[in-house]
XYZ file of C-alpha atoms in Angstrom:
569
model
C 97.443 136.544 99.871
C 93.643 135.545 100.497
C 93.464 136.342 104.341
C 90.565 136.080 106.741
C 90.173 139.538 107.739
C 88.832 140.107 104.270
C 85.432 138.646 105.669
C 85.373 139.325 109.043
C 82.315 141.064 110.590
C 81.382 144.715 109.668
C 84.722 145.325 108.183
C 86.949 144.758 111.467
C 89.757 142.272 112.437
C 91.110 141.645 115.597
C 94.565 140.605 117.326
C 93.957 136.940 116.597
C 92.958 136.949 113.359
C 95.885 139.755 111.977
C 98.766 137.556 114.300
C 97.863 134.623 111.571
C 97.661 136.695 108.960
C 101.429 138.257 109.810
C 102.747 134.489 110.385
C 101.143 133.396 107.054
C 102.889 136.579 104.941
C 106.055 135.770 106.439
C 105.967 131.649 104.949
C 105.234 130.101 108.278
C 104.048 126.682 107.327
C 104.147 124.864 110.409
C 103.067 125.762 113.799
C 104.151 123.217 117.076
C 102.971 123.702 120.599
C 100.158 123.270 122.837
C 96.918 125.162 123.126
C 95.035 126.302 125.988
C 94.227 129.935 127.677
C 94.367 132.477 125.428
C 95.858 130.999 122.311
C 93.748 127.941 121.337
C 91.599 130.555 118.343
C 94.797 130.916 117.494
C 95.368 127.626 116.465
C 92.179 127.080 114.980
C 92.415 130.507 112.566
C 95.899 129.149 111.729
C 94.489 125.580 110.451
C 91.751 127.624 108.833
C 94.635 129.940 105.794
C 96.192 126.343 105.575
C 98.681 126.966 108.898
C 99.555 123.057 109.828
C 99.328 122.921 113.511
C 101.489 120.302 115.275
C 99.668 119.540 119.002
C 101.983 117.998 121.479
C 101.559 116.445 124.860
C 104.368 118.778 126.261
C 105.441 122.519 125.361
C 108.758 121.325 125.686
C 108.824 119.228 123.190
C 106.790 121.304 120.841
C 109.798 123.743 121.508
C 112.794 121.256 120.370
C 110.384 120.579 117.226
C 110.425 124.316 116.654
C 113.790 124.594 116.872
C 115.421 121.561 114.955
C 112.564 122.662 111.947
C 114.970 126.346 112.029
C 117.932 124.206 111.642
C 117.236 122.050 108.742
C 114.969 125.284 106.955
C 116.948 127.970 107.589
C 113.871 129.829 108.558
C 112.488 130.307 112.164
C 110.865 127.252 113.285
C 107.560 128.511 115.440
C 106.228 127.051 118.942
C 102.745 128.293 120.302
C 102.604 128.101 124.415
C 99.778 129.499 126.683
C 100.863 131.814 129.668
C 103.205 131.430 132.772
C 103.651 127.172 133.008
C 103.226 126.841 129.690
C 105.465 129.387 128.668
C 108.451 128.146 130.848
C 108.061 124.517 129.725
C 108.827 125.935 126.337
C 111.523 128.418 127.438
C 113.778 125.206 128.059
C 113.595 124.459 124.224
C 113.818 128.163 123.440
C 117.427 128.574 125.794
C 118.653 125.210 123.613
C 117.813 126.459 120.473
C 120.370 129.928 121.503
C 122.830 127.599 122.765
C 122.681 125.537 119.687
C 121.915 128.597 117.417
C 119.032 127.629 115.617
C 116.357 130.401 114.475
C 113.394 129.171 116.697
C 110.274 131.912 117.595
C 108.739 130.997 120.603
C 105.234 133.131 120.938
C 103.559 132.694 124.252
C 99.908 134.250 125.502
C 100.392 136.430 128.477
C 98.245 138.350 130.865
C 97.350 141.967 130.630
C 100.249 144.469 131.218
C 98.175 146.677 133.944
C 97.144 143.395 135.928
C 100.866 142.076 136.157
C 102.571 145.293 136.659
C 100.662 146.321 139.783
C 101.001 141.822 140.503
C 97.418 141.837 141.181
C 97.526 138.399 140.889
C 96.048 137.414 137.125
C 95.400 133.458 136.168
C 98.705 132.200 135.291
C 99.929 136.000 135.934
C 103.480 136.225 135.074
C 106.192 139.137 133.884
C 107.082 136.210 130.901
C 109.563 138.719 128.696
C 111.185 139.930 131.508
C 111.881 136.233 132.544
C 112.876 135.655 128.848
C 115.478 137.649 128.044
C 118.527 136.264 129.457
C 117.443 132.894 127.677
C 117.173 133.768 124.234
C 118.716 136.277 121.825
C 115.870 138.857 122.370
C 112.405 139.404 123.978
C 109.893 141.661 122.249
C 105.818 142.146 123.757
C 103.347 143.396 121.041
C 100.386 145.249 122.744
C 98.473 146.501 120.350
C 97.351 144.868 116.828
C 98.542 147.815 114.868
C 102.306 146.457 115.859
C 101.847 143.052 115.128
C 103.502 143.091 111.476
C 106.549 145.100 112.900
C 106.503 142.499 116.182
C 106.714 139.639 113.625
C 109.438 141.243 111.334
C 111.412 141.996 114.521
C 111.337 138.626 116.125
C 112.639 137.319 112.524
C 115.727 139.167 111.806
C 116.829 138.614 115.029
C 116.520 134.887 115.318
C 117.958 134.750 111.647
C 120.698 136.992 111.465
C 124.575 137.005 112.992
C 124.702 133.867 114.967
C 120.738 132.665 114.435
C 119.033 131.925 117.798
C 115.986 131.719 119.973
C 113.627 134.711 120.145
C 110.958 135.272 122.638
C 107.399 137.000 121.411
C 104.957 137.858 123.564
C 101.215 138.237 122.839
C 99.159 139.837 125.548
C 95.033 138.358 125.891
C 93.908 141.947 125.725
C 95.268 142.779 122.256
C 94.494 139.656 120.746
C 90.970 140.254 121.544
C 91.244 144.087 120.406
C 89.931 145.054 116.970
C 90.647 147.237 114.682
C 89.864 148.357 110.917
C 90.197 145.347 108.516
C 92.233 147.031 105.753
C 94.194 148.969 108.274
C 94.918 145.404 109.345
C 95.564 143.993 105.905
C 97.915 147.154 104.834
C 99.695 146.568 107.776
C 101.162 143.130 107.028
C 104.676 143.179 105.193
C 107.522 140.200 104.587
C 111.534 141.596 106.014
C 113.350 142.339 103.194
C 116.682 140.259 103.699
C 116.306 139.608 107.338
C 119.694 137.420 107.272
C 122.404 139.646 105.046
C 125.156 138.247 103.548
C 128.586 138.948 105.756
C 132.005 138.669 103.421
C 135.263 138.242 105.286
C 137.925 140.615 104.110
C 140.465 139.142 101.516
C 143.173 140.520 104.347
C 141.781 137.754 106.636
C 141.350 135.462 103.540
C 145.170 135.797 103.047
C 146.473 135.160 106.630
C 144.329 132.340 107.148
C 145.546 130.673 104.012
C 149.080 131.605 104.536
C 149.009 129.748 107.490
C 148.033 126.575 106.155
C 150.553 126.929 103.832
C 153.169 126.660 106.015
C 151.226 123.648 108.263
C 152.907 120.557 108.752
C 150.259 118.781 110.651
C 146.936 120.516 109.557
C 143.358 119.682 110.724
C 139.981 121.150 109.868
C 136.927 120.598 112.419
C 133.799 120.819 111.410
C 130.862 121.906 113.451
C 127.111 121.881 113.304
C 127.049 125.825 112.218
C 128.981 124.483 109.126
C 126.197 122.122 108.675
C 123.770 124.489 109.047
C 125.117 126.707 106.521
C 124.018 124.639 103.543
C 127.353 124.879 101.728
C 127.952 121.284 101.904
C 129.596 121.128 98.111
C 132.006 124.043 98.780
C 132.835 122.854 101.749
C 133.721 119.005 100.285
C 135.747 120.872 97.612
C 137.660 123.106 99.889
C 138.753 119.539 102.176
C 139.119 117.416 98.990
C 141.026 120.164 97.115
C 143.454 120.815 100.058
C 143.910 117.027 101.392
C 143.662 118.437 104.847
C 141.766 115.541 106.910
C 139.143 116.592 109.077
C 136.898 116.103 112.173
C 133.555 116.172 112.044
C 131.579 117.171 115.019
C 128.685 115.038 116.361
C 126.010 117.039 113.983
C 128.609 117.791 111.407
C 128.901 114.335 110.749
C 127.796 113.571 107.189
C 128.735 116.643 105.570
C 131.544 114.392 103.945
C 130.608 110.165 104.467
C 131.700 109.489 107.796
C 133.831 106.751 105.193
C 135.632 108.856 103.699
C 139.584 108.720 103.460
C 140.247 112.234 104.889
C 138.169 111.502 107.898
C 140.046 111.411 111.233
C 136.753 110.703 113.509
C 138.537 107.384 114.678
C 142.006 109.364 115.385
C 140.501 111.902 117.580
C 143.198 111.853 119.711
C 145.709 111.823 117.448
C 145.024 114.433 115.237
C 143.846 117.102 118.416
C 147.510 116.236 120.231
C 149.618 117.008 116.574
C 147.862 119.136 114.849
C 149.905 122.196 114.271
C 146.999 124.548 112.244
C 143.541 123.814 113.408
C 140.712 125.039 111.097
C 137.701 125.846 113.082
C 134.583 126.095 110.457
C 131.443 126.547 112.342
C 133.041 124.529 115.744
C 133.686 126.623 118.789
C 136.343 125.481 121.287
C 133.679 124.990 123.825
C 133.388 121.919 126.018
C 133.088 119.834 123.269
C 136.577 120.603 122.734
C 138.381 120.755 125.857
C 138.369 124.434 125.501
C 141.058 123.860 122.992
C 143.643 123.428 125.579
C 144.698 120.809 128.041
C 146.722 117.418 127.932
C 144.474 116.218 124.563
C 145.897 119.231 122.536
C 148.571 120.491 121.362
C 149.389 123.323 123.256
C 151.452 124.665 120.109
C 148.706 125.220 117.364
C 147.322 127.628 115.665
C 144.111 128.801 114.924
C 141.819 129.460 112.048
C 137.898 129.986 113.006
C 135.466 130.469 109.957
C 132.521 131.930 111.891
C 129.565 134.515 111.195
C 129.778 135.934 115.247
C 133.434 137.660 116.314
C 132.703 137.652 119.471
C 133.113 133.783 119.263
C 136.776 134.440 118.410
C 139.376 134.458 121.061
C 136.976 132.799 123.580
C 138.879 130.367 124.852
C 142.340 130.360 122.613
C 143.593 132.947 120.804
C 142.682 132.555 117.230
C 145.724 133.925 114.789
C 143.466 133.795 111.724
C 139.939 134.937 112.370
C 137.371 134.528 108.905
C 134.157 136.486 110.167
C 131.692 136.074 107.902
C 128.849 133.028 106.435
C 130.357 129.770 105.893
C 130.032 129.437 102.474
C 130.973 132.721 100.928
C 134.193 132.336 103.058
C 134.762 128.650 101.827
C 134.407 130.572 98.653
C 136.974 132.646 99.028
C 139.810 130.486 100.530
C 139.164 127.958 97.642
C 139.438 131.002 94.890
C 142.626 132.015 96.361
C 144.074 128.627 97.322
C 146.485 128.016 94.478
C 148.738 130.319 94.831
C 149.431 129.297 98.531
C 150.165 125.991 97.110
C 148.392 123.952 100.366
C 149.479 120.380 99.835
C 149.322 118.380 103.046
C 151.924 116.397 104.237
C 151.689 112.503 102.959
C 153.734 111.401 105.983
C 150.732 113.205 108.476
C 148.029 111.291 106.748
C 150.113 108.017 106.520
C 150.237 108.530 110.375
C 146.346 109.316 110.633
C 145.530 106.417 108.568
C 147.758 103.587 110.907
C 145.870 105.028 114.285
C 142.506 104.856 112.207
C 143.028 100.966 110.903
C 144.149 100.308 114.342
C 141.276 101.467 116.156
C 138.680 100.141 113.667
C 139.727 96.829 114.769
C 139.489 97.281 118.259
C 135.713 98.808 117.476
C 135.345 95.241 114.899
C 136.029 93.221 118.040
C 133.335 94.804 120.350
C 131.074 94.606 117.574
C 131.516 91.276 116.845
C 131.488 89.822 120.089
C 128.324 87.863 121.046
C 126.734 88.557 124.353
C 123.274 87.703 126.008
C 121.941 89.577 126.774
C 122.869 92.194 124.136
C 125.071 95.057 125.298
C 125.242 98.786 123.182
C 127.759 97.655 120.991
C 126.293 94.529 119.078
C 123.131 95.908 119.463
C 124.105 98.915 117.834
C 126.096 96.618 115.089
C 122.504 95.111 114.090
C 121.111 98.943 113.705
C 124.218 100.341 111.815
C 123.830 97.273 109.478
C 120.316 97.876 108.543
C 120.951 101.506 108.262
C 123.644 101.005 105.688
C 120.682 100.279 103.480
C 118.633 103.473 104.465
C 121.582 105.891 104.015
C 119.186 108.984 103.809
C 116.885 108.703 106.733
C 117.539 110.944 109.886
C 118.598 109.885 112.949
C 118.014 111.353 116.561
C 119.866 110.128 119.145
C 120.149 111.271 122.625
C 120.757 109.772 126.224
C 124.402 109.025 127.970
C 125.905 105.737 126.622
C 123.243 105.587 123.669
C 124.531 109.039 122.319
C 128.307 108.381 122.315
C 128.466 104.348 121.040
C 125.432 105.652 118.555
C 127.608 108.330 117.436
C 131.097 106.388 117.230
C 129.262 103.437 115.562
C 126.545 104.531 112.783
C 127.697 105.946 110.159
C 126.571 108.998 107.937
C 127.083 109.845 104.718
C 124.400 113.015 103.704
C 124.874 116.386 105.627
C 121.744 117.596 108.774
C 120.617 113.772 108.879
C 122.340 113.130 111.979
C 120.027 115.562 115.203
C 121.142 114.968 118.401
C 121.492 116.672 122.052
C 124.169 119.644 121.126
C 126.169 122.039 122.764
C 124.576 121.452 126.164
C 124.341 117.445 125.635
C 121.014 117.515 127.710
C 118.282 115.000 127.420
C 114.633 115.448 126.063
C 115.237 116.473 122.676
C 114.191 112.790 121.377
C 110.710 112.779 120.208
C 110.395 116.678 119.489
C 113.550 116.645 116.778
C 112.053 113.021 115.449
C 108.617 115.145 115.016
C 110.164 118.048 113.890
C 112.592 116.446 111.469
C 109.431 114.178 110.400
C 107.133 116.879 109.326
C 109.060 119.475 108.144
C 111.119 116.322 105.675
C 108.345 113.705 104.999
C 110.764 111.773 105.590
C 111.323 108.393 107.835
C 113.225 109.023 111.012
C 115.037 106.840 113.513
C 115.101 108.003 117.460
C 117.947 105.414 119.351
C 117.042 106.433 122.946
C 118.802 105.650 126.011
C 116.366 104.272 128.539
C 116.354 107.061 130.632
C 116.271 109.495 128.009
C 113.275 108.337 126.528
C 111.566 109.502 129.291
C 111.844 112.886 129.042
C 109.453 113.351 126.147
C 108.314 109.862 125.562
C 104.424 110.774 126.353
C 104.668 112.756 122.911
C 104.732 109.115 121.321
C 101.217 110.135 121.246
C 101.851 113.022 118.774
C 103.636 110.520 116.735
C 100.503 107.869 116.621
C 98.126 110.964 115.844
C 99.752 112.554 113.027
C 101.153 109.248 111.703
C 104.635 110.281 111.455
C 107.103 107.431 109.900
C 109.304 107.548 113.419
C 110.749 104.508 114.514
C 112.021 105.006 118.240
C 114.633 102.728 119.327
C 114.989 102.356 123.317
C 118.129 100.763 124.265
C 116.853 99.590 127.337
C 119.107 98.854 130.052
C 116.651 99.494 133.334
C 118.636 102.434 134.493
C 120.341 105.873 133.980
C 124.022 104.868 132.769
C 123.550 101.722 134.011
C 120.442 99.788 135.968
C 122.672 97.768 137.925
C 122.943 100.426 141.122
C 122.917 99.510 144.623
C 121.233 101.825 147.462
C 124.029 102.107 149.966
C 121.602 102.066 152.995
C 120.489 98.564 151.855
C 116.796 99.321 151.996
C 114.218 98.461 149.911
C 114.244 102.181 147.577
C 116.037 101.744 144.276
C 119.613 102.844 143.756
C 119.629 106.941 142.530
C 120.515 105.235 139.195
C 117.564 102.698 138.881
C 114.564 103.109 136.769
C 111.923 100.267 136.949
C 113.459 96.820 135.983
C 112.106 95.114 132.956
C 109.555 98.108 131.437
C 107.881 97.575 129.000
C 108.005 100.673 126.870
C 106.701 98.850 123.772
C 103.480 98.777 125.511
C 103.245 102.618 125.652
C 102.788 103.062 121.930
C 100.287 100.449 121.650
C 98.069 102.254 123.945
C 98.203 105.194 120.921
C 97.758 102.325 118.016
C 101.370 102.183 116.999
C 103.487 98.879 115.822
C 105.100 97.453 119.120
C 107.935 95.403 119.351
C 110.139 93.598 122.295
C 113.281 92.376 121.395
C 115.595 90.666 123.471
C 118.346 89.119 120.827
C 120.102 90.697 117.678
C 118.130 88.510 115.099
C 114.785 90.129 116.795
C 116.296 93.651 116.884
C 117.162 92.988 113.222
C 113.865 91.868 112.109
C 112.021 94.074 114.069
C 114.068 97.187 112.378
C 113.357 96.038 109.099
C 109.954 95.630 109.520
C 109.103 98.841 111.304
C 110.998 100.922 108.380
C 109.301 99.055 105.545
C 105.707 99.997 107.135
C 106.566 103.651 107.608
C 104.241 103.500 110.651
C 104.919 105.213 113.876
C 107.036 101.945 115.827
C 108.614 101.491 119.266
C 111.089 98.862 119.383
C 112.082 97.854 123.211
C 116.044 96.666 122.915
C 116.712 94.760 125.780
C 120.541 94.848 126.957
C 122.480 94.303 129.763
C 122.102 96.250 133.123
C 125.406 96.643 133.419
C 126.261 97.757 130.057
C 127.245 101.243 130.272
C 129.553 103.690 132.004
C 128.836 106.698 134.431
C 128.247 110.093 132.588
C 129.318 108.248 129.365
C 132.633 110.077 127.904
C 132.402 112.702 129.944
C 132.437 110.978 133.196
C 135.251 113.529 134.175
C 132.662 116.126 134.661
C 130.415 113.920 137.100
C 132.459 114.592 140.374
C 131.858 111.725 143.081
C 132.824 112.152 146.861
C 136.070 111.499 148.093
C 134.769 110.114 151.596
C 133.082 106.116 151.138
């Protein structure tokens, strides 16, 4: 490795210089975040050994960047904050990325130790890995130079290995401005070996879980992003092709088999979560998403199987009579070596059954596509997009907001595995233009953001990061002026907007012209169409403003039933 310290003055480095030096040992390729007090050398030096530094507009969204570039690399995606504000704007992405478990290294400047311990009132003083740890897997401070290798190693095992995760690392001004010997420095610098071990699950548990299927009337296997993120997307389409089991694919899941495919059950979801008898659980966890497993939409009868590398995950919220603890693929591995003499066949009648619920609800979904309305509402709009995407079947798509997230996600299609990036396990907005940039960079390849109004504006100002490092995003607002809906009333009659209202009519086209991006206002499907097209075929950063009804849209979106409203009018 050629390094900088090798010509630094009179034979010394300093804190700075050996921080890029341990980032660049360990394969770190791509830096996000935002610079300022005391990390914007840092920056620079990185740039300077061939680092590529990503600048947002908001730490936030360098964060999600971060953190979605750990989920489609396997490897700890990196975000650079300055102190105290900074820092916390990027702690939100950091939090998401644990939720969500992807490996994500946040590393945040921070004042001198004896100045904030004895709060003597620093600039942008703040105890930042205290305040960290209950966010993130783990918090770690490196204080002198000398540690930075081992602070590095540290903060990537732990957002890699078990359940991968956020990690917090905190870089203090004084030791990044200390020096010490350069080939001290240079000796010090070392790569983890096998910072993410392989965990086997016993051929006991192997057995029992396959045993059970065996004996499954009504079997179902969900899949969930972890079994995305695993990577062992052809074992995995053996292991459901081989057995005949038909499956669910969670929102991220969705492509690790084509969303077309005749063992899908997406469009039964009902069905198949009330019958199912054996539930396979391979990288899902019966959070939320699920009802908790339990409730009026399942079967309160079924079994459990969970494939999953954490066993504290098992038993969380149903018991789980086969537990697999181990990585995805090497236990997909193992049931599919051992699944003959189990003899899983699934029953023809269950499918038969599966299949009549799916052809009737695809026609109720063909007759809300079809239907004409101006102006547009989510559904034909979302028809047009789907239709052009059919003919871009490997580009990513982002998708966040209320309404735009579940009709994007019922209605468009995928067909190739970790092309699909969307809000997670805590559905929050704001991910939008930090996964686009994230999944832009780290792929090369085009992207397509389909925004709800309101959550475009979370982390639409980073539009701007999208013009500067001519990323081939197109960002889609479905633009209905308002947060579910923008046809609210304020019940005191007075002149304010409704809670609910965002401005009517906006214009958010305009704000990527102002950066030098194409712009595009569309207010019927043959525009939307056209305009699609076009922006994908210049592979320029593009903003198309969908027009659609205010009143398209429903509170909360599905999960209105968490949105409680007052029983007093």
């Amino acid at each position: 490795m050629e390094s900088i310290t090798d010509n630094h003055n009179a034979g010394l480095t300093d804190g700075m210089h050996l921080m890029v030096d341990a980032l660049k040992v360990n394969g770190v390729q791509t830096i996000y975040g935002v610079v300022g007090i005391p990390v914007t050398d840092l920056a620079r030096h990185a740039q300077a050994v061939g680092i590529r530094y990503i600048g947002f507009r908001h730490e936030q969204s360098a964060g999600h960047a971060a953190a979605i570039t750990g989920y489609l690399t396997k490897k700890p995606g990196i975000c650079l904050t300055v102190s105290a504000p900074g820092f916390l704007n990027g702690l939100v992405a950091l939090a998401e990325a644990t939720v969500n478990g992807f490996p994500m290294i946040q590393i945040s400047g921070s004042s001198d130790r004896n100045i904030i311990d004895l709060q003597q009132g620093d600039y942008e003083g703040l105890d930042q890995m205290n305040i960290a740890k209950p966010f993130c897997k783990a918090a770690y401070r490196i204080n002198r130079p000398q540690d930075i290798s081992i602070g590095v190693a540290r903060a990537i095992r732990t957002a890699l290995s078990g359940r991968p995760g956020g990690v917090y690392l905190d870089i203090t001004t004084e030791m990044l401005s200390t020096t010490m010997d350069a080939a001290d420095a240079q000796a010090s610098l070392f790569t983890p070996v096998d910072p993410s071990p392989v965990l086997s699950p016993s051929s006991t548990s192997v057995n029992r879980a396959l045993k059970l299927l065996s004996v499954a009337k009504k079997p179902l296997v969900i899949l969930g992003k972890g079994a995305a993120y695993a990577q062992a997307d052809e074992a995995i389409r053996e292991f459901i092709e081989k057995s005949g089991i038909p499956f669910l694919p969670m929102s991220m899941a969705k492509g690790l088999l084509p969303d077309d495919h005749p063992q899908c059950a997406a469009s039964a979801r009902s069905l198949v979560l009330g019958q199912a008898d054996v539930v396979m659980l391979i990288g899902a966890r019966l959070n939320w998403l699920l009802n908790h497993g339990k409730g009026k939409k399942w079967n309160p009868d079924a079994k459990f199987i969970q494939l999953d590398i954490c066993a504290e995950e098992m038993d969380s919220n149903r018991p789980i009579d086969a537990p697999l603890v181990g990585d995805i693929g090497v236990s997909i591995d193992k049931l599919i070596c051992k699944m003959e003499p189990f003899e899983i066949s699934c029953c023809i009648e269950w499918r038969k059954q599966i299949d009549e619920v799916k052809n009737a609800n695809a026609g109720k979904m063909r007759a809300k596509l079809n239907k004409p309305t101006q102006p547009m509402n989510y559904f034909n709009s979302l028809k047009i997009v789907s239709d052009v995407l059919k003919d871009h079947k490997d580009i990513y798509i982002v998708n966040e907001g209320a309404n735009a997230l579940d009709n994007t996600r019922n209605i468009i299609n995928m067909y190739h595995p970790r092309l699909r990036l969307d809000t997670g396990t805590w559905g929050v907005m704001g991910i939008g233009m930090g996964y686009s940039i994230g999944a832009a960079v780290t792929s090369g390849k085009p992207v397509v953001a389909i925004e709800g109004d309101s959550a475009f504006g979370f982390s639409g100002t980073d539009i701007e990061t999208i013009c500067r490092y001519k990323l081939p995003v197109t960002v889609i607002v479905l633009n209905n002026d308002g947060i579910y809906r923008g046809d609210g009333v304020n019940l005191a009659g007075g002149a304010d907007p409704s809670p609910t209202s965002l401005t009517p009519s906006a214009r958010y086209d305009r704000i990527i012209e102002a950066f030098g991006g194409m712009a595009y206002h569309v207010t019927k499907p043959i525009e939307l169409e056209e305009a699609l097209c076009a922006a994908l075929a210049s592979g320029k950063p593009s903003l198309i403003n969908c027009v659609i009804d205010p009143s398209a849209g429903v509170e909360s979106g599905h999960i209105g039933n968490l949105n409680p409203h007052s029983s007093i009018k």
